[in-house]
CSV table of C-alpha atoms and ligand atoms in Angstrom, one decimal:
chain,number,residue,atom,x,y,z
S,1,MET,CA,-23.0,0.7,19.3
S,2,SER,CA,-20.3,-1.9,19.1
S,3,ARG,CA,-21.4,-5.5,18.5
S,4,PHE,CA,-18.5,-6.6,20.6
S,5,ALA,CA,-19.5,-7.7,24.1
S,6,LEU,CA,-16.9,-6.7,26.6
S,7,ASP,CA,-15.6,-9.2,29.1
S,8,PRO,CA,-13.1,-6.9,30.9
S,9,ASN,CA,-9.7,-8.1,32.1
S,10,PRO,CA,-10.1,-8.5,35.9
S,11,SER,CA,-6.5,-7.6,36.5
S,12,PRO,CA,-5.3,-5.1,33.8
S,13,LEU,CA,-1.7,-3.9,34.2
S,14,GLU,CA,-1.2,-1.0,36.6
S,15,ALA,CA,-0.8,2.4,34.8
S,16,CYS,CA,2.8,2.9,36.0
S,17,GLU,CA,3.8,-0.6,34.8
S,18,ARG,CA,2.1,0.0,31.4
S,19,ALA,CA,3.8,3.4,31.0
S,20,ALA,CA,7.2,1.8,31.6
S,21,LEU,CA,6.4,-1.0,29.1
S,22,ILE,CA,5.3,1.2,26.3
S,23,GLN,CA,8.3,3.5,26.4
S,24,ALA,CA,10.6,1.6,23.9
S,25,PRO,CA,9.4,-1.9,23.6
S,26,ALA,CA,11.3,-4.4,21.4
S,27,PHE,CA,9.0,-5.3,18.5
S,28,GLY,CA,6.3,-7.8,19.3
S,29,THR,CA,7.2,-8.5,22.9
S,30,VAL,CA,4.5,-6.6,24.9
S,31,PHE,CA,0.8,-7.1,24.6
S,32,THR,CA,-2.2,-5.1,25.8
S,33,ASP,CA,-4.9,-6.2,28.4
S,34,HIS,CA,-7.5,-7.4,25.9
S,35,MET,CA,-8.0,-9.1,22.5
S,36,ALA,CA,-10.9,-9.2,20.1
S,37,GLN,CA,-12.5,-12.5,19.2
S,38,ILE,CA,-15.1,-13.8,16.7
S,39,THR,CA,-16.0,-17.4,16.0
S,40,TRP,CA,-17.1,-19.0,12.8
S,41,GLN,CA,-18.8,-22.3,12.2
S,42,ALA,CA,-19.7,-24.0,9.0
S,43,GLY,CA,-23.3,-25.1,8.4
S,44,GLY,CA,-25.0,-21.7,8.3
S,45,ARG,CA,-23.9,-20.2,11.6
S,46,GLY,CA,-21.2,-18.1,10.1
S,47,TRP,CA,-19.4,-15.5,12.1
S,48,HIS,CA,-20.9,-15.0,15.6
S,49,ASP,CA,-20.0,-14.3,19.2
S,50,HIS,CA,-18.2,-11.0,18.8
S,51,ARG,CA,-16.3,-10.3,22.0
S,52,ILE,CA,-13.5,-8.3,23.6
S,53,VAL,CA,-11.9,-10.7,26.1
S,54,PRO,CA,-8.8,-10.6,28.4
S,55,TYR,CA,-5.6,-11.2,26.5
S,56,GLY,CA,-4.4,-14.6,27.7
S,57,PRO,CA,-3.6,-18.2,26.8
S,58,LEU,CA,-5.9,-20.1,24.4
S,59,GLN,CA,-7.2,-23.5,25.3
S,60,LEU,CA,-6.6,-25.7,22.3
S,61,MET,CA,-6.9,-29.4,21.9
S,62,PRO,CA,-3.7,-31.0,20.6
S,63,ALA,CA,-5.7,-32.1,17.6
S,64,THR,CA,-6.5,-28.5,16.6
S,65,SER,CA,-6.2,-28.4,12.9
S,66,VAL,CA,-4.0,-25.3,12.5
S,67,LEU,CA,-1.3,-27.0,14.6
S,68,HIS,CA,-1.0,-29.7,12.0
S,69,TYR,CA,-1.9,-28.2,8.6
S,70,ALA,CA,-1.2,-24.5,9.1
S,71,GLN,CA,-4.6,-23.2,7.9
S,72,GLU,CA,-4.0,-19.7,9.1
S,73,VAL,CA,-3.9,-16.1,7.7
S,74,PHE,CA,-3.0,-12.8,9.4
S,75,GLU,CA,-2.7,-9.1,8.9
S,76,GLY,CA,-0.6,-6.3,10.4
S,77,LEU,CA,-1.5,-2.6,10.8
S,78,LYS,CA,-0.9,0.1,13.3
S,79,ALA,CA,-2.8,2.6,15.5
S,80,TYR,CA,-1.2,6.0,15.9
S,81,ARG,CA,-1.8,8.5,18.6
S,82,TRP,CA,-2.5,12.0,17.1
S,83,GLU,CA,-1.9,15.3,18.8
S,84,ASP,CA,-5.6,16.1,18.7
S,85,GLY,CA,-6.2,13.2,21.1
S,86,SER,CA,-7.7,10.9,18.5
S,87,ILE,CA,-6.3,7.4,17.6
S,88,ARG,CA,-6.1,6.6,13.9
S,89,THR,CA,-5.1,3.7,11.7
S,90,PHE,CA,-4.0,3.6,8.1
S,91,ARG,CA,-5.9,2.2,5.1
S,92,PRO,CA,-7.6,-0.6,7.2
S,93,ALA,CA,-10.0,-1.5,4.4
S,94,ALA,CA,-7.0,-2.4,2.2
S,95,ASN,CA,-5.9,-4.8,5.0
S,96,ALA,CA,-9.4,-6.2,5.4
S,97,GLU,CA,-9.6,-6.9,1.6
S,98,ARG,CA,-6.2,-8.5,1.6
S,99,PHE,CA,-7.3,-10.6,4.6
S,100,SER,CA,-10.3,-11.8,2.5
S,101,ARG,CA,-8.0,-12.7,-0.4
S,102,SER,CA,-5.6,-14.6,1.9
S,103,ALA,CA,-8.6,-16.4,3.5
S,104,ARG,CA,-9.9,-17.5,0.1
S,105,ARG,CA,-6.5,-18.9,-0.8
S,106,LEU,CA,-6.3,-20.8,2.4
S,107,ALA,CA,-9.9,-22.1,2.2
S,108,LEU,CA,-10.8,-20.1,5.2
S,109,PRO,CA,-14.1,-18.2,5.5
S,110,GLU,CA,-14.0,-14.5,4.6
S,111,LEU,CA,-14.5,-12.1,7.4
S,112,PRO,CA,-16.8,-9.2,6.4
S,113,VAL,CA,-14.8,-6.0,6.1
S,114,GLU,CA,-17.2,-4.4,8.6
S,115,ASP,CA,-16.3,-7.0,11.2
S,116,PHE,CA,-12.6,-6.5,10.6
S,117,LEU,CA,-12.9,-2.7,11.0
S,118,ASP,CA,-15.2,-3.0,14.1
S,119,SER,CA,-12.9,-5.4,15.8
S,120,LEU,CA,-10.0,-3.0,15.5
S,121,ALA,CA,-12.0,-0.1,16.8
S,122,ALA,CA,-13.5,-2.1,19.7
S,123,LEU,CA,-10.1,-3.4,20.8
S,124,VAL,CA,-8.3,0.0,20.5
S,125,LYS,CA,-11.2,1.7,22.4
S,126,VAL,CA,-10.8,-0.5,25.4
S,127,ASP,CA,-7.0,-0.6,25.3
S,128,GLN,CA,-6.5,3.0,24.2
S,129,ALA,CA,-4.1,3.8,27.1
S,130,TRP,CA,-1.7,1.3,25.5
S,131,VAL,CA,-1.2,3.4,22.4
S,132,PRO,CA,2.2,5.0,22.9
S,133,ALA,CA,2.9,8.7,22.3
S,134,GLU,CA,6.7,8.8,21.9
S,135,PRO,CA,7.8,9.8,18.3
S,136,GLY,CA,8.0,6.7,16.1
S,137,THR,CA,5.9,4.5,18.3
S,138,SER,CA,2.4,3.0,17.6
S,139,LEU,CA,0.2,0.2,18.6
S,140,TYR,CA,0.7,-2.7,16.2
S,141,LEU,CA,-2.5,-4.6,15.5
S,142,ARG,CA,-2.4,-8.2,14.6
S,143,PRO,CA,-5.7,-9.7,13.3
S,144,PHE,CA,-5.5,-13.4,12.5
S,145,MET,CA,-7.7,-16.4,11.9
S,146,PHE,CA,-7.0,-20.1,12.2
S,147,ALA,CA,-8.6,-23.5,11.9
S,148,SER,CA,-9.6,-24.1,15.5
S,149,GLU,CA,-11.5,-27.3,15.0
S,150,PRO,CA,-10.0,-30.4,16.8
S,151,PHE,CA,-9.7,-32.6,13.7
S,152,ILE,CA,-6.7,-34.1,12.0
S,153,GLY,CA,-8.3,-35.2,8.7
S,154,VAL,CA,-7.1,-33.0,5.9
S,155,ARG,CA,-9.9,-30.7,4.8
S,156,ALA,CA,-10.9,-27.1,5.3
S,157,ALA,CA,-11.9,-26.6,9.0
S,158,HIS,CA,-15.5,-26.4,10.0
S,159,GLU,CA,-14.6,-24.1,13.0
S,160,VAL,CA,-12.4,-21.1,12.7
S,161,THR,CA,-11.4,-18.5,15.3
S,162,TYR,CA,-10.6,-14.9,14.5
S,163,LEU,CA,-8.6,-12.8,17.0
S,164,VAL,CA,-6.9,-9.4,17.1
S,165,ILE,CA,-4.1,-8.8,19.5
S,166,ALA,CA,-2.3,-5.6,20.0
S,167,SER,CA,1.3,-4.7,20.8
S,168,PRO,CA,2.9,-1.3,21.5
S,169,VAL,CA,5.9,-1.0,19.2
S,170,GLY,CA,8.8,1.2,18.2
S,171,ALA,CA,11.2,0.4,15.3
S,172,TYR,CA,11.1,-3.1,13.9
S,173,PHE,CA,14.8,-3.3,13.5
S,174,LYS,CA,17.0,-3.1,16.6
S,175,GLY,CA,19.2,-0.4,14.9
S,176,GLY,CA,16.2,1.8,14.4
S,177,LEU,CA,16.6,3.8,11.2
S,178,ALA,CA,20.2,2.6,10.5
S,179,PRO,CA,20.4,1.0,7.1
S,180,VAL,CA,19.9,-2.8,7.2
S,181,SER,CA,22.0,-5.5,5.4
S,182,ILE,CA,20.3,-8.0,3.2
S,183,TRP,CA,21.3,-11.6,2.5
S,184,VAL,CA,20.2,-12.8,-1.0
S,185,ASP,CA,19.2,-16.4,-0.6
S,186,GLN,CA,20.3,-18.3,-3.7
S,187,THR,CA,19.2,-21.7,-2.3
S,188,TYR,CA,15.7,-21.6,-1.0
S,189,HIS,CA,12.6,-19.9,-2.3
S,190,ARG,CA,9.7,-18.4,-0.4
S,191,ALA,CA,7.0,-19.0,-2.9
S,192,GLY,CA,6.3,-20.5,-6.3
S,193,PRO,CA,3.9,-19.9,-9.2
S,194,GLY,CA,0.4,-21.0,-8.1
S,195,GLY,CA,1.5,-21.2,-4.5
S,196,THR,CA,0.5,-19.1,-1.5
S,197,GLY,CA,3.1,-16.3,-2.0
S,198,ALA,CA,0.6,-13.5,-2.3
S,199,ALA,CA,-1.4,-14.6,0.7
S,200,LYS,CA,-0.4,-13.4,4.2
S,201,CYS,CA,-0.3,-16.8,5.8
S,202,GLY,CA,1.9,-18.1,8.5
S,203,GLY,CA,3.3,-20.8,6.2
S,204,ASN,CA,5.1,-18.3,4.0
S,205,TYR,CA,6.8,-16.9,7.0
S,206,ALA,CA,7.7,-20.4,8.3
S,207,ALA,CA,9.2,-21.2,4.9
S,208,SER,CA,11.4,-18.0,5.2
S,209,LEU,CA,12.9,-18.8,8.6
S,210,VAL,CA,15.7,-21.1,7.6
S,211,SER,CA,16.8,-18.4,5.1
S,212,GLN,CA,16.4,-15.7,7.8
S,213,GLU,CA,18.8,-17.8,10.0
S,214,LEU,CA,21.3,-17.9,7.1
S,215,ALA,CA,21.0,-14.1,6.8
S,216,TYR,CA,21.8,-13.7,10.5
S,217,ALA,CA,24.7,-16.0,10.1
S,218,HIS,CA,26.1,-13.7,7.4
S,219,GLY,CA,25.6,-10.6,9.6
S,220,CYS,CA,22.4,-9.5,7.8
S,221,GLU,CA,19.1,-8.4,9.3
S,222,GLN,CA,16.8,-9.7,6.5
S,223,VAL,CA,16.8,-12.2,3.7
S,224,LEU,CA,15.9,-11.4,0.0
S,225,PHE,CA,14.2,-14.2,-2.0
S,226,LEU,CA,14.6,-14.8,-5.7
S,227,ASP,CA,11.8,-16.1,-7.9
S,228,ALA,CA,11.3,-19.9,-7.8
S,229,ALA,CA,10.9,-20.3,-11.6
S,230,THR,CA,14.2,-18.9,-12.7
S,231,SER,CA,16.2,-18.0,-9.5
S,232,THR,CA,17.2,-14.8,-11.2
S,233,CYS,CA,14.7,-12.1,-10.3
S,234,LEU,CA,14.2,-10.2,-7.0
S,235,GLU,CA,10.9,-11.0,-5.2
S,236,GLU,CA,10.6,-9.8,-1.6
S,237,LEU,CA,12.3,-9.9,1.8
S,238,GLY,CA,11.3,-12.4,4.6
S,239,GLY,CA,8.9,-9.8,6.1
S,240,MET,CA,8.6,-6.9,3.7
S,241,ASN,CA,8.7,-5.7,0.1
S,242,VAL,CA,11.8,-4.2,-1.6
S,243,ALA,CA,12.3,-1.3,-4.1
S,244,LEU,CA,15.2,0.3,-5.9
S,245,VAL,CA,15.6,4.0,-6.4
S,246,MET,CA,17.5,4.8,-9.6
S,247,ALA,CA,19.9,7.6,-10.0
S,248,ASP,CA,17.3,9.6,-11.9
S,249,GLY,CA,14.9,9.4,-8.9
S,250,SER,CA,12.6,6.8,-10.5
S,251,VAL,CA,11.5,3.8,-8.5
S,252,VAL,CA,11.6,0.2,-9.7
S,253,THR,CA,10.0,-2.7,-7.8
S,254,PRO,CA,9.1,-6.3,-8.6
S,255,PRO,CA,5.4,-6.7,-9.6
S,256,THR,CA,3.0,-8.4,-7.2
S,257,SER,CA,2.0,-11.1,-9.7
S,258,GLY,CA,1.0,-13.9,-7.5
S,259,THR,CA,4.2,-14.8,-5.6
S,260,ILE,CA,4.8,-11.5,-3.7
S,261,LEU,CA,2.7,-10.0,-0.9
S,262,GLU,CA,0.6,-7.0,-2.0
S,263,GLY,CA,2.0,-4.7,0.6
S,264,VAL,CA,-0.2,-1.8,1.7
S,265,THR,CA,2.9,0.3,2.6
S,266,ARG,CA,4.4,-0.7,-0.8
S,267,SER,CA,1.3,0.6,-2.7
S,268,SER,CA,1.1,3.7,-0.6
S,269,LEU,CA,4.7,4.6,-1.2
S,270,LEU,CA,4.4,4.0,-4.9
S,271,GLN,CA,1.5,6.4,-4.9
S,272,LEU,CA,3.5,9.0,-3.1
S,273,VAL,CA,6.4,8.6,-5.6
S,274,ARG,CA,3.9,9.1,-8.5
S,275,ASP,CA,2.4,12.1,-6.7
S,276,ARG,CA,5.9,13.7,-6.9
S,277,GLY,CA,5.9,13.3,-10.6
S,278,LEU,CA,8.5,10.6,-10.5
S,279,THR,CA,8.2,7.4,-12.5
S,280,VAL,CA,7.3,4.1,-10.8
S,281,THR,CA,8.0,0.9,-12.8
S,282,GLU,CA,6.7,-2.4,-11.5
S,283,ARG,CA,8.6,-5.0,-13.5
S,284,PRO,CA,10.8,-8.1,-12.9
S,285,VAL,CA,14.2,-7.0,-11.7
S,286,GLU,CA,17.1,-9.4,-12.3
S,287,LEU,CA,19.6,-9.8,-9.4
S,288,ALA,CA,22.4,-9.3,-12.0
S,289,GLU,CA,20.9,-6.0,-13.1
S,290,ALA,CA,20.5,-4.8,-9.5
S,291,LEU,CA,24.1,-5.8,-8.6
S,292,ALA,CA,25.5,-4.1,-11.7
S,293,GLY,CA,23.4,-1.0,-11.0
S,294,ILE,CA,24.6,-0.8,-7.4
S,295,LYS,CA,28.2,-1.1,-8.6
S,296,ALA,CA,27.8,1.5,-11.4
S,297,GLY,CA,25.7,3.9,-9.2
S,298,THR,CA,22.7,3.7,-11.5
S,299,VAL,CA,20.9,2.1,-8.5
S,300,ALA,CA,21.3,4.9,-6.0
S,301,GLU,CA,19.1,3.6,-3.1
S,302,VAL,CA,17.4,0.4,-2.0
S,303,PHE,CA,14.6,0.3,0.6
S,304,ALA,CA,12.5,-2.2,2.4
S,305,CYS,CA,8.9,-1.4,3.2
S,306,GLY,CA,6.1,-2.9,5.2
S,307,THR,CA,3.8,-2.0,8.1
S,308,ALA,CA,6.3,-3.1,10.7
S,309,ALA,CA,9.4,-1.8,9.0
S,310,VAL,CA,7.7,1.3,7.6
S,311,VAL,CA,10.4,2.4,5.1
S,312,THR,CA,13.9,1.1,6.0
S,313,PRO,CA,17.0,1.9,4.0
S,314,VAL,CA,19.1,-1.0,2.8
S,315,GLY,CA,22.8,-0.3,3.0
S,316,ARG,CA,24.3,-3.6,2.0
S,317,LEU,CA,23.4,-6.5,-0.3
S,318,ALA,CA,25.4,-9.7,0.1
S,319,GLY,CA,25.2,-13.2,-1.3
S,320,GLU,CA,27.4,-16.3,-1.9
S,321,ASP,CA,29.7,-14.4,-4.4
S,322,PHE,CA,29.1,-10.7,-3.8
S,323,ASP,CA,29.0,-8.2,-1.0
S,324,LEU,CA,28.0,-4.7,-2.1
S,325,THR,CA,27.4,-1.4,-0.3
S,326,VAL,CA,24.4,0.5,-1.7
S,327,GLY,CA,25.5,4.1,-2.5
S,328,ASP,CA,27.7,5.3,0.4
S,329,GLY,CA,26.0,2.9,2.8
S,330,ARG,CA,24.0,5.8,4.4
S,331,PRO,CA,20.2,6.2,4.3
S,332,GLY,CA,19.2,7.5,0.8
S,333,ALA,CA,17.6,10.9,0.4
S,334,LEU,CA,14.4,9.7,-1.4
S,335,THR,CA,14.0,6.8,1.0
S,336,MET,CA,14.1,9.1,4.0
S,337,SER,CA,11.9,11.8,2.5
S,338,LEU,CA,9.3,9.1,1.5
S,339,ARG,CA,9.5,7.8,5.1
S,340,GLN,CA,8.9,11.3,6.4
S,341,GLU,CA,6.0,11.9,4.1
S,342,LEU,CA,4.3,8.6,4.9
S,343,THR,CA,4.8,8.9,8.7
S,344,ASP,CA,3.6,12.5,8.6
S,345,ILE,CA,0.3,11.3,7.1
S,346,GLN,CA,0.1,8.4,9.5
S,347,TYR,CA,0.6,10.6,12.6
S,348,GLY,CA,-1.6,13.4,11.4
S,349,ARG,CA,1.2,15.9,10.7
S,350,GLY,CA,0.8,16.0,7.0
S,351,GLU,CA,-2.0,16.4,4.5
S,352,ASP,CA,-3.9,13.2,3.9
S,353,ARG,CA,-4.6,13.7,0.2
S,354,HIS,CA,-5.8,10.2,-0.4
S,355,ALA,CA,-8.0,9.8,2.6
S,356,TRP,CA,-5.9,7.0,3.9
S,357,THR,CA,-6.3,7.6,7.7
S,358,HIS,CA,-9.2,6.1,9.6
S,359,ARG,CA,-10.3,7.2,13.0
S,360,LEU,CA,-10.6,4.4,15.6
S,361,VAL,CA,-11.1,6.4,18.8
P,401,COI,C1,4.1,-6.4,8.9
P,401,COI,O1,4.9,-5.6,8.4
P,401,COI,O2,3.1,-6.0,9.5
P,401,COI,C2,4.3,-7.8,8.8
P,401,COI,O3,3.3,-8.5,9.0
P,401,COI,C3,5.6,-8.4,8.7
P,401,COI,C4,6.3,-9.0,9.9
P,401,COI,C5,7.7,-9.0,9.6
P,401,COI,C6,6.0,-8.3,11.2
């Protein structure tokens, strides 16, 4: 029995309108009829009042702490419709654990893993008709918590709200699977040593936006950040991790040592690469080395990876004084075969050797 009390949406979308909306939605633009909610209060009350409520506007006082000091963390995962009629998600405990690590870094209360998992199942159960069935589509789940106390003194909030909203999605990038172009930001950094780079908090994404605008201005879809300490090594993209495929089939990616988000897709792909008997090396990668490798052909492929982006080939790397095509600019073979293998597991078409899938409905 779910601990989530259901307060049903009195006017859910008509089935035909919903069907039209979930066909090919632009990422993050359409939301389901409900959301999950849990409240936390300091002073012993802890997490309480587990509910599924209609998706809709929140009533917040202008003094609500998160609006001033950005005490907020979030997660991203997807629900997939399988051919057997079930709805599954992928490694949700890994997201729950990262959510706790992010919460600790932002002085927010940790949500028990069980509450995190139950909130996903309760929401997807009530909104299961929103999980699209078209190839490559899924229901993106966005759990988040924020300081909801109306207080503008600077301290950790005494009242926190946890919500999960859900959005039917297709490809993250407009071009679908077409290789993306990356702008390397040599001015701004996303995160520094001792900062919040490893946490999935809104502030990191806010800090990336000016660079993301620069990327767009240079005709690129994403920005790549360099490390703040030396400005020489690759870190991650604005919204996803990055990896290089060497000509010998080995994969090299920057280590998640505090300034880089510990991507669940990233770690899953590295495991799939190791399963193929190929070498994975997590080590600092200098921009100069990556550029020289792309020019010489020793770096054969570059890919971006994350829940939203899945595995997206990178076809071009540009910066103030360089503009290089990766390989022949077309999707790389290993990138695409890893994408196929991962999505086969996620959609129940391939063997789930590592028990990564988790039934929600
Ligand atoms: C995700 O991949 O789930 C993220 O949270 C990143 C964001 C660009 C959508």
